[in-house]
Amino acid sequence: MRFSKLFLLSLLTFLFSFHSLTAQDQKQKLEPEDYDQWQHISSTDLSADGNWFSYNISLEDGDGWLIIKEVGADSTDEHKFMHGERVDFSQNNKWAAFLIGVSEDKKEQLKEQKKKVRFKLGLMNLETTNVDTFQNIQEYTFSDDGKYLAMKKYKPEETENDGADLILRDLSQGTNQLIGNVSEYAFNDTGSHLAVLLDSNEKLGNGVHLYDLPSNRVTVLDSDTTTYKDLSWHEDENALAFLKAKEHEDYEDVTHRILAFKNLDGSSQRFEFHQQKNNAFPEDFRIVDYRSLEWSEDGNTLFFGIKEWEKATTPDTTKAESKDDLDPTNVEVWHWQDADIQPKQEVLVNQLKEENHLSAWHLDEKSFVRLGTEQFDQLNLTGDQQHAVAYDPHPYEPQFEEDWRDVYLVDVTTGESQQILERQEQVRTSPDGRYLLYFKDQNWWTYDIENQKHRNLTNDIDTRFENYTNVNGREHRRPFGTGEWSEDDSWMLLYDRYDTYKVWADGSNYQKITEGSNDKIRYRQVRFKYDNDGIAPDENIYFSMYGDKTKDRGYARIKDNQTAETLIYDSKMFSSLGKADSTKNFVYQKQSATDSPDYFYVDNDFNDPIALTYTNPQQDKYHWADDELITFTNENGKELEGRLLYPADYDPDKSYPMITYIYEERSQTMHSYSPPSKKSPYNFRRYSSEGYFVFQPDITYELSDPGVSAVESVVPAVEEVINTGMINEEQIGLTGHSWGAYQTTFIITQTNLFNSAVAGAPLTNMISMYNSIYWNTGTTDAKIFETSQGRFPEPWWKDWDKFVENSPIFNMEGVQTPLLVEFGTDDGAVDFNQGVELYNTMRRMQNPFVMLVYEGENHGLAREENQIDYATRAFEWHEHYLLGKEAPEWITDGLPYLERPAMQEKEEQQNE
């Protein structure tokens, strides 16, 4: 009998092992044609009661869909809507609305026809799951009580006005009311009223109508043959304001009157601001419509913007036109004293046209106060709206390093200003407006507005609040950061490298509320709202957790003023923590190298997670690799980490090629899921599936030596992985984009460790790059060099040797690593000429080099055909130089101009 039991146990063990091996053998290799089915989650939402969850699925290639599901239901109860997007749940948890678009093919067809996509609206009853559809809906909004839905249709294309049909649906009755010529609409906070602005072609009947929804009574608040704009409800009071356009024959553009109504659910009061009837309003100024009206918390003040009013010009009819008259010159004058250089002014042209000055209208006092002047470039209201924080940059212009400004406090009642700080970048206001918070001399300070007193809050706390880990050229380090204020302004949350401190605003006390420094775990507050209301006394505080040395992640909580308790912490990547508005339930996303990102639903203590999504089940069919954390020591003796992704179907008895991808810090990508893509030249999963290791080491920096620093980190990191015996050291590639491409290009001038290199848009000449423009923003690259990523605190004429020593182009002679470079001709981050300089250098040296140039592309390729082309060629480059596969003709012989696919297609079209 004993023999029989042993035999049966051995047989079962053998069969189980055989089945496992067979299942493993049945796994397939992931091929590029399989990539398109991979799913990506986006745009998640949770109903207020936490019972319904929605999310969008997009595919690597193909049409996406929207899912709305009841929490806890299995996948068979999911409600799937092709091309659905922009879902919103009503606050009473009875309805979900969403827009329905068209297929990707239809989008392309409409684009070719120069037509826009017109959406439909889906309205789902969450009790019955029935769905009603409404055609041609541009936008929609639920009332805050969830009883009504407003749906705005598209306006007729032939009309010049902004009015369109609005459908107001009573959700409980299922009835629809049509309101025509609506340009704007807004529900009040309680959902009892709907205000609409009417804008018709003839302007007859234009005005502002107020719908009392329970009684269905309509009140005309104002009507005129002009344009109305900018509906603004007070959050708590039933008060409404809007702008009414007024033309003046002596001036260009229009000004506006402001109309305000209080007590709209009772005996309403009407207020009107007319600038010509107010002596305090500056002459030759107008009220603009591109700064939104803003109510004060007490409902007695409206804030708005004014700017200079340009006088109307009369054409000179006495001057006869001559055929010799020339058009005005298009000259730009680049002046050495420009506060903003011409390219930045061009980028900001719309913002510059809309510059205005913040002003206040005190309704009960019938007074006007101008708060902003030409002296200030920015004003922010304090939490109680009794003051405005104003910034004056002019004493420090033109600015080449930090953006210093003097800080003033402006009294909203009188308009008087008082300087409170010099040479500061930014200050924060407390929710109730009692304090300003700022960072100075490596410490946090408050300014007590009422008592006009500055306090150093952190001088006696034994830690460092300045971010000493970020090496750049700044004169003054920025802080690690802050969390929220308390609701009553008594304290705020401040961060050091790992921990969070509760620090009292009057300097009387502080409390370290997390304990992360010993285990090198970083705690940072998770915020569920950004309304600046502050943390309530009975409110729990939630934190993200990140293991600096382990890369583990999770969440923690503080309740009842205790220290932080861990809710979840694991060798996974947790993110996107969300909270249901009216319950204590949460959702979060979890992923790892082998687990596709999915969402989970948990209770208040994060127990018994319920899976809400299950993406990419097809992954089970393919060989799929995990990642490992590698620890190494750079040449300066600093311990660093890197993420190593294994080859799919890894065999420990073999050695493998490896791609090394670099930027700055990359180990924080540990436990992240890498979906396959044929559109990215740096897709880690593609290389893993093709039998490569993919390594992402961290890099640390010394000032004035960014390239050398990269060598001192990357080379020891790669050598550490080589020492494992898993890597074929004759088959190691190096790659990166932008700053990573610069380091790639520089590293191969210092070592022959790498057998191939691919660099997308690299900086190549640090001197000419310093003197270039970051065209996407219009700023100088010099500023990036001196205070940011470039890490050269001195300009090149003061640090010539270091600029040359760290420039790839001056060190290219003798380079043996074949280099592939990519550039877009319209690159607005790294100037295309950086690639041209390198091309001419390498061609003259006759070093193995190819540059791929994509016409009209910016810093990252936007056109899908170009994305696929670059990714394909980068892969072929590595395959040839690392594995010895036959080189395609473009590597061996290049591609003549007339033989480019685009040129051939153009010629075929001309011959048709």
XYZ file of C-alpha atoms in Angstrom, residues 272-706:
435
model
C -24.114 97.203 -12.943
C -20.575 98.459 -13.433
C -20.295 101.162 -16.097
C -16.720 102.420 -16.468
C -17.694 105.850 -17.797
C -19.754 106.446 -14.663
C -16.917 105.559 -12.290
C -14.318 108.278 -11.727
C -11.746 105.815 -10.386
C -11.667 103.836 -13.636
C -8.577 104.862 -15.656
C -9.195 106.824 -18.834
C -8.495 105.066 -22.135
C -8.809 101.595 -20.594
C -11.368 98.894 -21.324
C -12.735 95.773 -19.615
C -11.591 92.631 -21.434
C -13.464 89.375 -21.945
C -10.466 87.029 -21.917
C -9.938 87.263 -18.167
C -12.773 85.412 -16.453
C -14.885 87.113 -13.846
C -14.116 85.865 -10.329
C -16.268 86.269 -7.222
C -14.782 86.884 -3.803
C -15.668 84.336 -1.154
C -17.939 86.796 0.658
C -19.823 87.575 -2.557
C -19.199 91.319 -2.323
C -16.373 91.707 -4.857
C -15.916 90.807 -8.506
C -12.435 90.623 -10.002
C -11.832 91.255 -13.713
C -9.200 92.474 -16.150
C -8.631 95.845 -17.809
C -6.143 97.001 -20.417
C -5.266 100.059 -22.480
C -7.950 100.941 -25.035
C -6.518 101.634 -28.449
C -7.838 104.733 -30.175
C -9.576 104.230 -33.494
C -7.599 105.348 -36.538
C -9.097 107.059 -39.563
C -7.731 105.972 -42.952
C -5.987 108.742 -44.922
C -8.276 109.095 -47.952
C -6.368 112.094 -49.329
C -3.235 110.095 -50.173
C -3.357 108.480 -53.606
C -2.095 104.950 -53.949
C 1.036 104.507 -56.025
C 2.220 101.374 -57.781
C 5.630 102.093 -56.281
C 4.322 101.845 -52.683
C 5.986 99.026 -50.785
C 4.533 96.758 -48.143
C 5.707 97.394 -44.579
C 9.016 95.759 -43.735
C 8.930 92.572 -41.647
C 12.138 93.376 -39.791
C 12.631 92.099 -36.227
C 14.871 94.151 -33.936
C 16.785 91.842 -31.588
C 18.012 94.139 -28.804
C 20.546 93.201 -26.130
C 18.307 94.686 -23.419
C 15.162 92.746 -24.433
C 13.517 91.321 -21.319
C 12.180 88.500 -23.486
C 13.989 87.718 -26.712
C 12.074 87.970 -29.992
C 11.466 84.213 -30.407
C 9.871 84.022 -26.951
C 7.704 87.027 -27.739
C 6.601 85.224 -30.895
C 5.699 82.065 -28.959
C 3.809 84.161 -26.391
C 2.178 86.447 -28.958
C -1.399 85.560 -27.989
C -0.600 85.873 -24.298
C 1.062 89.248 -24.902
C -1.973 90.479 -26.829
C -4.168 89.510 -23.880
C -2.068 91.070 -21.125
C -4.339 92.880 -18.686
C -4.438 94.299 -15.190
C -6.394 92.711 -12.359
C -9.035 95.001 -10.907
C -11.763 94.783 -8.273
C -15.368 95.995 -8.169
C -16.794 96.147 -4.649
C -20.524 95.833 -5.220
C -21.969 97.115 -1.971
C -19.539 100.040 -1.769
C -19.937 100.718 -5.524
C -16.183 101.229 -5.702
C -13.545 100.313 -8.276
C -9.938 99.492 -7.362
C -7.156 98.854 -9.843
C -4.772 96.234 -8.468
C -2.432 95.509 -11.365
C -0.082 97.942 -13.051
C 2.699 97.840 -15.605
C 5.089 97.249 -12.706
C 3.706 93.759 -12.039
C 3.812 90.833 -14.445
C 1.620 88.555 -12.296
C -0.952 88.912 -9.520
C -2.498 86.119 -7.456
C -5.275 86.630 -4.932
C -4.770 85.415 -1.388
C -7.084 82.779 0.035
C -9.485 85.320 1.538
C -9.253 87.627 -1.529
C -8.419 90.576 0.722
C -4.986 90.958 -0.849
C -3.189 90.162 -4.072
C 0.388 88.915 -4.272
C 2.145 90.887 -7.014
C 5.470 90.114 -8.698
C 7.846 92.675 -10.173
C 10.635 91.233 -12.378
C 11.858 94.524 -13.823
C 14.795 95.183 -11.437
C 16.422 91.957 -12.630
C 15.813 92.129 -16.402
C 17.187 90.875 -18.660
C 17.484 87.645 -16.643
C 19.927 84.920 -17.585
C 19.790 82.513 -14.664
C 17.079 82.303 -11.966
C 13.838 84.210 -12.540
C 14.037 86.671 -9.669
C 11.195 88.997 -8.780
C 10.370 91.383 -5.979
C 7.138 90.487 -4.180
C 4.469 92.992 -3.178
C 1.226 92.719 -1.261
C -1.663 94.739 -2.741
C -4.662 95.698 -0.607
C -7.817 94.777 -2.529
C -9.852 97.495 -0.796
C -7.490 100.425 -1.335
C -5.150 99.273 -4.116
C -2.127 100.259 -2.046
C 0.934 98.030 -2.491
C 3.766 97.210 -0.103
C 6.983 95.362 -0.942
C 7.492 92.377 1.366
C 10.278 90.379 -0.326
C 13.245 90.922 -2.611
C 14.760 88.514 -5.125
C 12.214 85.743 -4.758
C 10.820 83.321 -7.338
C 7.427 82.329 -5.943
C 5.296 82.418 -2.802
C 2.267 80.349 -1.780
C -0.854 81.627 -0.060
C -2.678 79.886 2.790
C -6.348 78.888 2.315
C -7.744 81.600 4.617
C -5.268 84.248 3.497
C -3.472 84.757 6.815
C -0.003 83.752 5.615
C 2.339 83.631 2.667
C 4.800 80.735 2.480
C 8.178 81.040 0.739
C 11.608 79.375 0.573
C 14.717 81.419 1.291
C 18.245 80.698 2.487
C 17.564 76.935 2.492
C 14.652 77.350 4.903
C 10.881 77.737 4.807
C 9.449 81.050 5.958
C 5.994 82.517 6.505
C 4.866 86.084 6.259
C 2.041 86.970 8.671
C -0.042 89.423 6.657
C -1.936 90.990 9.551
C 1.103 91.398 11.816
C 3.530 92.070 8.925
C 6.053 89.634 10.366
C 8.456 87.160 8.704
C 9.220 83.878 10.521
C 11.832 81.234 9.782
C 9.956 77.974 10.369
C 12.616 75.349 9.774
C 15.911 76.753 10.990
C 15.798 74.623 14.156
C 14.620 71.409 12.472
C 17.526 68.992 12.090
C 17.108 68.125 8.421
C 17.611 69.665 4.975
C 14.634 71.047 3.072
C 16.624 72.224 0.036
C 16.876 69.657 -2.753
C 20.589 68.939 -2.529
C 20.206 65.810 -4.717
C 19.432 67.862 -7.828
C 22.760 68.955 -9.331
C 22.361 72.010 -11.570
C 23.892 75.439 -11.908
C 21.367 77.351 -9.817
C 22.725 79.827 -7.275
C 19.980 78.881 -4.819
C 18.610 75.366 -4.517
C 14.883 74.846 -4.718
C 13.096 72.914 -1.948
C 11.999 69.280 -1.991
C 8.439 70.561 -1.969
C 5.279 70.984 0.059
C 1.950 69.323 0.687
C -1.264 71.085 1.630
C -2.064 73.658 4.288
C -4.496 72.955 7.088
C -7.971 74.311 6.525
C -7.570 76.941 9.278
C -4.088 78.145 8.180
C -2.450 76.871 11.381
C 0.056 74.452 9.790
C 1.301 73.063 6.489
C 3.111 69.933 5.237
C 6.785 70.303 4.244
C 9.116 67.708 2.693
C 12.732 66.769 3.172
C 14.349 64.071 1.030
C 12.270 61.225 2.444
C 9.903 62.485 5.122
C 6.995 64.840 5.668
C 6.782 67.348 8.507
C 3.763 69.138 9.922
C 5.039 72.654 10.633
C 3.019 75.368 12.384
C 2.740 78.642 10.506
C 3.560 80.779 13.537
C 6.797 78.864 14.134
C 5.625 77.496 17.480
C 5.883 73.770 16.744
C 6.628 71.031 14.251
C 6.041 67.282 14.037
C 7.759 64.678 11.901
C 4.798 62.566 10.800
C 6.552 59.921 8.657
C 9.592 57.743 9.286
C 11.150 57.128 5.899
C 14.778 58.206 6.225
C 16.065 55.070 7.951
C 14.770 52.766 5.214
C 15.136 55.395 2.482
C 11.414 55.401 1.738
C 10.038 58.664 0.343
C 6.631 59.855 1.598
C 4.657 62.430 -0.407
C 1.080 63.548 0.094
C -1.541 62.264 -2.333
C -4.103 64.952 -3.073
C -7.591 64.099 -4.306
C -8.584 67.703 -4.976
C -6.775 70.942 -5.790
C -9.276 73.557 -4.604
C -6.942 75.156 -2.012
C -9.501 74.573 0.754
C -6.901 72.865 2.918
C -6.934 69.772 5.138
C -9.945 69.564 7.477
C -9.371 68.651 11.172
C -11.088 65.254 10.776
C -9.573 64.488 7.373
C -7.154 61.600 6.867
C -3.916 62.367 5.013
C -2.705 59.900 2.399
C 0.835 59.431 1.132
C 2.545 57.675 -1.720
C 5.539 55.572 -0.667
C 8.630 54.969 -2.807
C 11.614 52.862 -1.787
C 14.631 54.760 -3.050
C 16.860 51.679 -2.934
C 14.295 48.918 -3.522
C 11.954 50.703 -5.969
C 9.021 49.241 -4.025
C 5.897 51.367 -3.873
C 2.699 51.736 -1.940
C 0.436 54.007 0.079
C 0.228 55.111 3.706
C -2.268 57.037 5.797
C -2.313 59.303 8.830
C -5.497 59.548 10.854
C -6.309 61.063 14.218
C -3.000 62.993 14.178
C -0.975 59.800 14.513
C 2.123 58.803 12.553
C 1.801 57.187 9.145
C 0.470 53.630 8.868
C 1.270 51.561 5.770
C -1.791 50.504 3.779
C -0.039 48.661 0.963
C 3.632 48.322 0.012
C 5.066 45.819 -2.439
C 7.528 45.197 -5.256
C 5.013 46.576 -7.727
C 4.308 49.969 -9.237
C 1.245 51.563 -7.624
C -0.164 54.794 -9.014
C -3.301 56.829 -9.777
C -4.865 56.591 -6.329
C -8.422 57.893 -6.521
C -11.218 58.279 -3.995
C -14.976 58.127 -4.328
C -16.389 61.545 -3.365
C -19.039 60.405 -0.890
C -17.540 57.165 0.475
C -14.263 55.915 1.903
C -13.505 53.585 -0.995
C -10.512 53.894 -3.298
C -9.143 52.770 -6.634
C -5.513 52.440 -7.632
C -3.511 51.134 -10.558
C -1.021 48.307 -10.103
C 1.539 46.987 -12.571
C 4.864 45.214 -12.833
C 7.169 44.146 -15.622
C 5.030 41.030 -16.071
C 1.606 42.373 -14.984
C -0.266 44.665 -17.347
C -1.491 47.866 -15.626
C -4.897 47.258 -14.079
C -7.164 49.044 -11.633
C -8.305 47.693 -8.271
C -11.045 48.760 -5.871
C -10.451 48.654 -2.111
C -12.179 49.653 1.103
C -10.963 52.217 3.613
C -8.247 49.885 4.938
C -7.176 48.726 1.487
C -8.393 45.183 2.204
C -9.657 42.614 -0.316
C -8.860 44.418 -3.588
C -11.412 43.877 -6.358
C -10.046 43.848 -9.915
C -11.824 46.427 -12.073
C -9.893 45.807 -15.272
C -8.096 42.941 -16.938
C -5.957 44.256 -19.768
C -3.846 42.331 -22.237
C -4.875 38.738 -21.470
C -3.234 37.760 -24.762
C 0.150 38.241 -23.056
C -0.193 34.719 -21.619
C 0.400 33.279 -25.088
C 3.865 34.788 -25.429
C 7.270 34.536 -23.808
C 7.437 37.517 -21.449
C 10.371 38.629 -19.303
C 10.643 40.118 -15.825
C 13.026 42.817 -14.582
C 15.738 42.940 -11.910
C 17.308 45.766 -9.928
C 21.068 46.089 -10.437
C 23.224 47.915 -7.887
C 26.566 49.361 -8.957
C 29.124 51.938 -7.846
C 30.109 54.778 -10.173
C 33.668 56.019 -10.538
C 33.142 58.567 -7.763
C 32.234 55.846 -5.276
C 28.493 56.540 -5.223
C 26.144 53.561 -5.064
C 23.517 53.703 -7.812
C 20.865 51.457 -9.316
C 19.657 50.405 -12.725
C 16.742 48.457 -14.126
C 17.576 45.326 -16.104
C 14.841 43.813 -18.268
C 15.539 40.203 -19.207
C 15.193 38.606 -22.638
C 11.954 36.726 -23.236
C 12.423 32.956 -22.921
C 15.667 33.543 -21.014
C 18.064 30.602 -20.795
C 20.648 30.912 -17.961
C 23.096 28.801 -19.950
C 23.326 31.390 -22.734
C 24.808 34.853 -23.047
C 22.777 37.607 -24.691
C 23.141 40.962 -26.426
C 22.139 44.049 -24.445
C 20.721 47.474 -25.259
C 21.612 50.196 -22.747
C 19.095 53.041 -22.649
C 20.119 56.209 -20.794
C 18.757 59.586 -19.770
C 19.346 60.658 -16.149
C 17.729 58.585 -13.397
C 16.039 55.512 -14.880
C 15.890 52.956 -12.064
C 12.544 54.418 -10.956
C 11.008 52.624 -13.970
C 11.551 49.350 -12.080
C 8.320 47.310 -11.952
C 6.830 49.288 -14.844
C 5.056 47.473 -17.638
C 6.558 47.904 -21.094
C 3.984 47.201 -23.814
C 5.378 46.347 -27.233
C 5.318 48.971 -29.963
C 6.630 49.202 -33.485
C 6.430 53.003 -33.328
C 9.245 53.611 -30.832
C 12.962 53.137 -31.506
C 13.456 52.730 -27.758
C 10.748 50.153 -27.063
C 12.139 47.901 -24.361
C 9.658 45.070 -24.830
C 10.500 44.741 -28.511
C 14.163 44.219 -27.762
C 13.377 41.848 -24.892
C 11.150 39.782 -27.181
C 13.921 39.651 -29.769
C 16.378 38.178 -27.246
C 18.076 41.268 -25.790
C 18.660 42.406 -22.245
C 17.633 46.054 -21.799
C 19.509 48.018 -19.125
C 18.617 51.469 -17.769
C 21.271 52.714 -15.300
C 21.081 55.852 -13.189
C 23.474 58.718 -13.858
C 24.694 61.320 -11.362
C 26.427 64.563 -12.279
C 29.212 66.932 -11.394
C 28.904 70.580 -12.435
C 30.619 71.531 -15.699
C 31.132 67.848 -16.543
C 27.813 66.418 -17.824
